[in-house]
Coordinates of N, CA and C in Angstrom, one line a residue:
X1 N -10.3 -2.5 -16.8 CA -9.5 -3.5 -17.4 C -8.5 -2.8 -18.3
X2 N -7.1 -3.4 -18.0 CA -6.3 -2.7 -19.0 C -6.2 -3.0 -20.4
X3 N -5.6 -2.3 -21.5 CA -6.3 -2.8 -22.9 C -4.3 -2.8 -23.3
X4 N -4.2 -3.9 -24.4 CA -3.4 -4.8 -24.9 C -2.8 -3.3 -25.3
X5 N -3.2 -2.5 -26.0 CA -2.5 -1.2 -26.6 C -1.7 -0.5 -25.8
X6 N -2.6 -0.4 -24.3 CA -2.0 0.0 -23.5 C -0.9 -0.2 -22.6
X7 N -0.8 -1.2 -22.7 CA 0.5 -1.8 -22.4 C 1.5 -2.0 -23.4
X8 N 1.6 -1.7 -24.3 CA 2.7 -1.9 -25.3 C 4.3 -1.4 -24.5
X9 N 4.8 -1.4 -24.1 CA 6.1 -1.5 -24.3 C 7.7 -1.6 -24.8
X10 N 8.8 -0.5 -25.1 CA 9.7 -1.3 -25.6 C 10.8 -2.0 -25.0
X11 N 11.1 -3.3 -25.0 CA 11.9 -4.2 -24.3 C 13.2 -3.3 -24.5
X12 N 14.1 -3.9 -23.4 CA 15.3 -3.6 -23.0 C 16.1 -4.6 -23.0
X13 N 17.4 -4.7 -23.1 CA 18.0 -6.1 -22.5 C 18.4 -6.4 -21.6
X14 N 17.7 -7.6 -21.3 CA 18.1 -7.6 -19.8 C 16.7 -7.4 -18.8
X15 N 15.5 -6.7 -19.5 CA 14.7 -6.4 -18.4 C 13.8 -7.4 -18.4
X16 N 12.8 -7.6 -17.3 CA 11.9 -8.3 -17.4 C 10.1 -7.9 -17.3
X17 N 10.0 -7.8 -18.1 CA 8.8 -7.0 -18.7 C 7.6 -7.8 -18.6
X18 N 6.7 -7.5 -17.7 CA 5.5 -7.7 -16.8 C 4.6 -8.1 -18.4
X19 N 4.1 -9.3 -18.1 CA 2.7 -9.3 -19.3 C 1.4 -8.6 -19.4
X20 N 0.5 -8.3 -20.0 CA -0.7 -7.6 -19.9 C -1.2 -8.3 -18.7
X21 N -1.2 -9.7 -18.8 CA -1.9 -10.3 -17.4 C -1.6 -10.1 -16.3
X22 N -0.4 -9.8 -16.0 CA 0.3 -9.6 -14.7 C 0.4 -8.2 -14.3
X23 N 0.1 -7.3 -15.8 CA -0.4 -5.9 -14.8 C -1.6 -5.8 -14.7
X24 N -2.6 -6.5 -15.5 CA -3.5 -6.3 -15.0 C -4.1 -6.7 -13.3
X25 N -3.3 -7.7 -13.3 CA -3.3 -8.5 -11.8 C -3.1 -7.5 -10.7
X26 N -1.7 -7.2 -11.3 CA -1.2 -5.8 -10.3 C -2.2 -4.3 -9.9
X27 N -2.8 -4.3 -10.9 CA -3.7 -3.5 -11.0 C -4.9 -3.5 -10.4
X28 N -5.4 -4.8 -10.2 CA -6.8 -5.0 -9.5 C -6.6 -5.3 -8.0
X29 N -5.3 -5.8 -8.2 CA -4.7 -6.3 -6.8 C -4.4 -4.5 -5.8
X30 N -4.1 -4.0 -6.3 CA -3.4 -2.3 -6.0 C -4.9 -1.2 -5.5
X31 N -6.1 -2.0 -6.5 CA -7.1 -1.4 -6.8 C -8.2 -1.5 -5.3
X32 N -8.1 -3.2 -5.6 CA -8.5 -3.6 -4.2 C -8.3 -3.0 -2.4
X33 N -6.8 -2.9 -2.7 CA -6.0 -2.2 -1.2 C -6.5 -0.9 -1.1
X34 N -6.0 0.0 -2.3 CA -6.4 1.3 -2.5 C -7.9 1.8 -1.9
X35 N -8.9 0.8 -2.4 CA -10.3 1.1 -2.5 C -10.7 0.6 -0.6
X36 N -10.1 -0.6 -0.3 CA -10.1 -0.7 1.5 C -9.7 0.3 2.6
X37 N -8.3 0.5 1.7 CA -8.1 1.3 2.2 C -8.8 3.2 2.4
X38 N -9.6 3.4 1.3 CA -10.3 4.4 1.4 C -11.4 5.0 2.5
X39 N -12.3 3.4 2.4 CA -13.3 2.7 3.3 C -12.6 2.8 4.3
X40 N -11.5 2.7 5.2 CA -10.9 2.6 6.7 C -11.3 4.2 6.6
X41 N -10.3 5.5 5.9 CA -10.5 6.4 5.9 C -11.8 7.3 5.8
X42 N -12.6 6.7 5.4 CA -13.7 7.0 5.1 C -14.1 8.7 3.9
X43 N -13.0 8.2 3.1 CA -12.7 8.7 1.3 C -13.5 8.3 0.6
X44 N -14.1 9.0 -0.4 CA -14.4 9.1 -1.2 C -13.5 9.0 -2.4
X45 N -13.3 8.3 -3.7 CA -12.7 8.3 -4.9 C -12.8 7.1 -5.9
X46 N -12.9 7.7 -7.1 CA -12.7 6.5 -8.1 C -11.6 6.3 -8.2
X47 N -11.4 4.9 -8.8 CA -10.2 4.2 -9.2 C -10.0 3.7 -10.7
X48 N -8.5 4.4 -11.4 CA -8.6 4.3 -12.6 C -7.3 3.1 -13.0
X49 N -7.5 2.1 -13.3 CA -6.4 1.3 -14.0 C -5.9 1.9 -15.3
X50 N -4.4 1.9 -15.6 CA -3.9 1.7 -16.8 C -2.6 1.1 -16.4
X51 N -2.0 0.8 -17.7 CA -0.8 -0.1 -17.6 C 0.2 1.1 -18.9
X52 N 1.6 1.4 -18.4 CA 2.4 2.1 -19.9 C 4.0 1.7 -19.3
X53 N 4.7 1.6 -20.3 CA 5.7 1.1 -20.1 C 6.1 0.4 -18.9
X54 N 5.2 -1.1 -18.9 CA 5.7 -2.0 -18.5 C 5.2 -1.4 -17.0
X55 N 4.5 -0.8 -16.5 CA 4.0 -0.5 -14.9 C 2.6 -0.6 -14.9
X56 N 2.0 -0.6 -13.8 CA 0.5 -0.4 -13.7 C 0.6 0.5 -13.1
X57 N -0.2 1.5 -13.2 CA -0.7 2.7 -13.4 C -1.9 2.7 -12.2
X58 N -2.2 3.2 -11.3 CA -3.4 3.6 -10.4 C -3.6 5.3 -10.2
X59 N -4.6 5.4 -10.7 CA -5.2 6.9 -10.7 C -6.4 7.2 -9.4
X60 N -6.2 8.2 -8.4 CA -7.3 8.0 -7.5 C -7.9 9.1 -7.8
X61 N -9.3 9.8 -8.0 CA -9.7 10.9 -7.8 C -11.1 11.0 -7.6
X62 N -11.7 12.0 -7.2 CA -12.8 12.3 -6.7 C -13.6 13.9 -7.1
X63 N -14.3 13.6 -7.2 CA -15.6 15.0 -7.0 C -14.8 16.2 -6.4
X64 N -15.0 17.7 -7.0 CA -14.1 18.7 -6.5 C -14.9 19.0 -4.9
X65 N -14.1 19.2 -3.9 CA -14.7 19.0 -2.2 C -14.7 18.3 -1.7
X66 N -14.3 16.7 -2.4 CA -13.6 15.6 -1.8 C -12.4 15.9 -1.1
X67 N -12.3 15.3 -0.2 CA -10.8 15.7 0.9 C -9.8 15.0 0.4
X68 N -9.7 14.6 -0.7 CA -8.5 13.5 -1.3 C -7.1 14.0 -1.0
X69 N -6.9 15.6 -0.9 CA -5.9 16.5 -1.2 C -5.3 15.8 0.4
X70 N -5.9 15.4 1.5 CA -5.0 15.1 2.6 C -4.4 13.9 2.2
X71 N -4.7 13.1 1.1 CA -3.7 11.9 0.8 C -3.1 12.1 -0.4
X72 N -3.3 13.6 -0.8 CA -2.0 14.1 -2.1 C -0.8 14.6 -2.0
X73 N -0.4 15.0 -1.0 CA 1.0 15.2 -0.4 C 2.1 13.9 -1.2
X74 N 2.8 14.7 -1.7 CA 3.9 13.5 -2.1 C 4.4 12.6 -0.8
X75 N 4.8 13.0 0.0 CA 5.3 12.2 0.9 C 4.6 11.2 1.4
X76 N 3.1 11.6 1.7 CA 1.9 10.4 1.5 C 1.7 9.7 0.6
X77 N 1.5 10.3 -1.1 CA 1.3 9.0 -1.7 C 2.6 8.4 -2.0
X78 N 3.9 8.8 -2.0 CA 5.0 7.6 -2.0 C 5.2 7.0 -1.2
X79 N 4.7 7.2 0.2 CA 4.3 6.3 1.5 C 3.3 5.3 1.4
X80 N 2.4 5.7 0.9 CA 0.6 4.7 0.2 C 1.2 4.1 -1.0
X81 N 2.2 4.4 -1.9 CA 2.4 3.8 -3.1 C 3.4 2.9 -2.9
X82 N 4.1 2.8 -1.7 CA 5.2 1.7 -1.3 C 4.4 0.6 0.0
X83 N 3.3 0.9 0.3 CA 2.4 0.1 1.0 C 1.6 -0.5 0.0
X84 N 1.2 -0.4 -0.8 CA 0.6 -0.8 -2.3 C 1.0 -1.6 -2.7
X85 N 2.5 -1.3 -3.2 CA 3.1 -2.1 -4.3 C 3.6 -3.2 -2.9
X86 N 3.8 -2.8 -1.8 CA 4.1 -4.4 -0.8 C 2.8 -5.3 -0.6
X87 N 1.6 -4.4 -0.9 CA 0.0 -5.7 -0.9 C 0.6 -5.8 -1.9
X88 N 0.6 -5.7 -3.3 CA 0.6 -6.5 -4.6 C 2.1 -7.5 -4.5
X89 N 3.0 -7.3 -3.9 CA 4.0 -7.9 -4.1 C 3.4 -9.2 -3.0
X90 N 2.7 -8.8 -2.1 CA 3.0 -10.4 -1.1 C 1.7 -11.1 -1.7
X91 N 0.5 -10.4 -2.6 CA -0.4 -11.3 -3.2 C 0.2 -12.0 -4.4
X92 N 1.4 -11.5 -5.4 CA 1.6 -12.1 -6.3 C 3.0 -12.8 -6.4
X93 N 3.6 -12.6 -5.4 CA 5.1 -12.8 -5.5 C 6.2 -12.2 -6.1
X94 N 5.7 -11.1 -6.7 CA 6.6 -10.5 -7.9 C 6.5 -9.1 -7.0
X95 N 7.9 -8.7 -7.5 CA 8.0 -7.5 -7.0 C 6.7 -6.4 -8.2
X96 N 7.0 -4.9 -7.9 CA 5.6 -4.1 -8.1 C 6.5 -3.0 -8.7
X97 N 6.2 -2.4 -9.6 CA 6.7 -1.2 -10.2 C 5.4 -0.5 -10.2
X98 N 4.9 -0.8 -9.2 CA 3.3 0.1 -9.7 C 3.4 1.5 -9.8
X99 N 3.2 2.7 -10.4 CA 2.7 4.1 -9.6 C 1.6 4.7 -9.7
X100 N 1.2 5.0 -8.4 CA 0.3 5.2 -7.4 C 0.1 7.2 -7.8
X101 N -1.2 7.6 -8.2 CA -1.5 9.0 -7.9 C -2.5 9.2 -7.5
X102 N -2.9 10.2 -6.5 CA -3.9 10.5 -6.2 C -4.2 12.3 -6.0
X103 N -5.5 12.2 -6.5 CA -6.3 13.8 -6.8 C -4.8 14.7 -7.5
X104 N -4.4 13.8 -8.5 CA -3.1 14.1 -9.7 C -1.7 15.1 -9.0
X105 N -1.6 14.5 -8.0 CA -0.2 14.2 -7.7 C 0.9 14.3 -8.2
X106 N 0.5 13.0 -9.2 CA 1.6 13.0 -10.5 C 2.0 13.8 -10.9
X107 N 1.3 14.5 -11.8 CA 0.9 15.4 -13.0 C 1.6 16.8 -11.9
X108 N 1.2 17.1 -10.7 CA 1.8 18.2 -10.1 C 3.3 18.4 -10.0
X109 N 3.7 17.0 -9.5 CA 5.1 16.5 -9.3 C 6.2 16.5 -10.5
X110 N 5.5 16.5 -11.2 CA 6.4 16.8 -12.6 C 6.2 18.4 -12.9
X111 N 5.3 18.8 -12.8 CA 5.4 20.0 -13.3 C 7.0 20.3 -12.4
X112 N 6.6 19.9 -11.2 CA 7.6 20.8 -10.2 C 9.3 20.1 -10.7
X113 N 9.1 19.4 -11.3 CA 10.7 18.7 -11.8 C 11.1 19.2 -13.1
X114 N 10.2 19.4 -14.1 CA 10.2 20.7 -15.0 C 10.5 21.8 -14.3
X115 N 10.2 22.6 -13.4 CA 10.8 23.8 -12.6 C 12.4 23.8 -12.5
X116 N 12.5 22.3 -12.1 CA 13.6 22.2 -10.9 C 14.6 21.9 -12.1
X117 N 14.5 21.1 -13.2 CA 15.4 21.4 -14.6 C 15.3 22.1 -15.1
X118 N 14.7 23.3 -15.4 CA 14.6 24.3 -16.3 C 15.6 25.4 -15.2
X119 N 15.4 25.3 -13.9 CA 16.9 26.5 -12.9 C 17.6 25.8 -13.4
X120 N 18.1 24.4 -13.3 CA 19.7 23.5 -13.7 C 19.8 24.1 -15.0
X121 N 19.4 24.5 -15.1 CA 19.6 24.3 -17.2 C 20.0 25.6 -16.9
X122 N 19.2 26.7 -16.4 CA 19.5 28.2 -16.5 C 21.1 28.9 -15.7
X123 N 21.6 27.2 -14.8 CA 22.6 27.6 -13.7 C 23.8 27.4 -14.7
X124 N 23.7 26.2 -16.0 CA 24.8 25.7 -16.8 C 24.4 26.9 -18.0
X125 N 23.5 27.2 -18.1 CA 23.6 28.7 -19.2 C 24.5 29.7 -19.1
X126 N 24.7 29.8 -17.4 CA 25.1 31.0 -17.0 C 26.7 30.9 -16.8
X127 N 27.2 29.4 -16.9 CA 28.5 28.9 -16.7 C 29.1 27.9 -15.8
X128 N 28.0 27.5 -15.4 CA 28.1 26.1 -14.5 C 28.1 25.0 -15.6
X129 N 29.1 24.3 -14.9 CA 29.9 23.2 -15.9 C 28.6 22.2 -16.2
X130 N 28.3 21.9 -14.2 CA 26.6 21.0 -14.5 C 26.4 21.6 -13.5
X131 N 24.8 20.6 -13.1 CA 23.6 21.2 -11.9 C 23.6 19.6 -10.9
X132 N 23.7 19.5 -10.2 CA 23.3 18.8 -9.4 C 21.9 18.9 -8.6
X133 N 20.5 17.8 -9.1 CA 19.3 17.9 -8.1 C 19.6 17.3 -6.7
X134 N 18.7 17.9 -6.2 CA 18.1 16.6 -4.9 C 18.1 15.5 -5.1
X135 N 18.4 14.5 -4.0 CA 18.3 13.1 -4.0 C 16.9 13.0 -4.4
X136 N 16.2 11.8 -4.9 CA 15.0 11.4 -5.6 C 14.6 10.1 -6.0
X137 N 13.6 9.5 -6.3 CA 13.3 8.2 -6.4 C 13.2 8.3 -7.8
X138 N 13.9 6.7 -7.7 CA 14.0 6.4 -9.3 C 13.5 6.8 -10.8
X139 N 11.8 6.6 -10.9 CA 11.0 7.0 -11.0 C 11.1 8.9 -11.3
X140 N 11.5 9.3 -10.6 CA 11.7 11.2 -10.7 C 12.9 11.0 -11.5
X141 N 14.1 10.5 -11.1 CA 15.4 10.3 -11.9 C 15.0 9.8 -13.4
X142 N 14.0 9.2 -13.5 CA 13.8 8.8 -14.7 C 13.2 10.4 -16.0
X143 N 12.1 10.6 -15.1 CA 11.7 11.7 -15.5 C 12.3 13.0 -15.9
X144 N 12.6 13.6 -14.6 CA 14.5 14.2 -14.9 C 15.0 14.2 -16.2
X145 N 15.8 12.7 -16.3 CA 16.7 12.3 -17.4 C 16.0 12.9 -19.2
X146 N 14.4 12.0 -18.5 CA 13.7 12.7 -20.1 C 13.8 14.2 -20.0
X147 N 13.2 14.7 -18.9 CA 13.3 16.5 -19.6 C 14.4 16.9 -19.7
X148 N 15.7 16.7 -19.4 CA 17.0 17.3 -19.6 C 17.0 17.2 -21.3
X149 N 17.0 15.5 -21.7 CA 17.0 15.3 -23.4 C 16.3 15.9 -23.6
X150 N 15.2 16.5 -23.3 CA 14.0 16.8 -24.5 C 14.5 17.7 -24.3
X151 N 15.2 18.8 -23.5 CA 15.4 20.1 -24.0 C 17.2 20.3 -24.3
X152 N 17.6 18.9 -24.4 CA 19.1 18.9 -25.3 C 20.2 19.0 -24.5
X153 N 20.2 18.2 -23.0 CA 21.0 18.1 -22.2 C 21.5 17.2 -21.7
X154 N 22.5 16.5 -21.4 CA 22.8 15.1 -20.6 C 22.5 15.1 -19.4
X155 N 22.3 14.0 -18.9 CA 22.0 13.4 -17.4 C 22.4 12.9 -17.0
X156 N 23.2 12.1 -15.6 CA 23.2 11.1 -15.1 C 22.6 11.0 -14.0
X157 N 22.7 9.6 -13.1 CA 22.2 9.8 -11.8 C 23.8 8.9 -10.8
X158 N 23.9 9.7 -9.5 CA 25.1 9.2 -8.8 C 24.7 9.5 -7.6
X159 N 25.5 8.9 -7.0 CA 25.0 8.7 -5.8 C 24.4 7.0 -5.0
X160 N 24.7 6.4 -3.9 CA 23.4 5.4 -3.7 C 22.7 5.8 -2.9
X161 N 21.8 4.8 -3.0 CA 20.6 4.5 -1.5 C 19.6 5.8 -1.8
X162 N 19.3 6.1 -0.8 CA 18.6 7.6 -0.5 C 19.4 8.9 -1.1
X163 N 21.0 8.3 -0.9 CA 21.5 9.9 -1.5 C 21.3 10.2 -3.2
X164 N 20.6 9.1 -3.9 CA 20.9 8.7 -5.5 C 20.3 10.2 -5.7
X165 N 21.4 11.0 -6.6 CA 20.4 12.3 -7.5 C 21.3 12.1 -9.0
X166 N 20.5 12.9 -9.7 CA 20.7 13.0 -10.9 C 21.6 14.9 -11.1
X167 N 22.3 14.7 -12.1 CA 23.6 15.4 -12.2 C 23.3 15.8 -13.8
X168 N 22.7 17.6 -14.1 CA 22.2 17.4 -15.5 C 23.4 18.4 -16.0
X169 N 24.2 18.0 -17.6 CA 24.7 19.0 -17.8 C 24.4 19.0 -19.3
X170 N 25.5 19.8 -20.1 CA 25.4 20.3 -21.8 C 25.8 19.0 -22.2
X171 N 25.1 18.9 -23.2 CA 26.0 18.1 -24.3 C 27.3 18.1 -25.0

């Protein structure tokens, strides 16, 4: 169950910002497919709800020797995590900002975008006006944007569709 703290939020203008009810919905709804779909594969894993700025949150993980690592490949779980968020979208009507990790994915995938900003940073040290990343999903572009500020840089993201990347340079 997601807890009211956990979902705190801060509004934007303009956005429309999911209630504790509706991610929890999302959540159990995500949780349900997630956990079926385990059972088809014949996986092993718990399933962890949380809700943080305004998304639901699904955590999958398992016992170390669990085989989860063949559905930790990024390319898999943003494949499982866009199959997900389409069950919860055609159960609830509302589109899905869910994100989906499994045997911590997440938590790897950032590290690796920390990597990937800290060369951009080291390319505009060296006299590069900016850095241009890889195209990337929203979600990474977001990420991105925070570690560039946190370590005192501007962002943008340009580009559309699939080509969208983020463009980090000096202040």
């Amino acid at each position: 169950m997601v807890t009211e703290a956990a979902a705190q939020v801060t509004p934007s203008v303009g956005d429309d910002i999911p209630t504790v009810d509706q991610l929890e919905q999302e959540g159990d709804i995500a949780a349900d497919y997630i956990e079926e779909f385990l059972d088809i594969c014949d996986l092993d894993g718990d399933i962890d709800i949380d809700a943080r700025n305004g998304r639901a949150y699904l955590s999958v993980n398992a016992a170390e020797g669990a085989n989860l690592r063949v559905l930790s490949k990024p390319d898999t779980v943003t494949a499982l995590q866009e199959l997900t968020r389409l069950a919860v979208q055609n159960k609830t009507g509302s589109f899905s900002r869910l994100i989906l990790d499994i045997g911590g994915s997440r938590e790897a995938r950032e590290a690796e975008l920390a990597d990937l900003v800290g060369r951009a940073i080291e390319r505009i040290e060296a006299g590069s006006a900016d850095a241009a990343l890889p195209p990337m999903s929203s979600y990474e572009r977001k990420l991105v944007h925070d570690l560039a500020s946190a370590r005192g840089y501007s962002s943008e993201s340009e580009g559309e569709g699939r080509d969208r990347h983020t463009v980090i340079s000096a202040l």
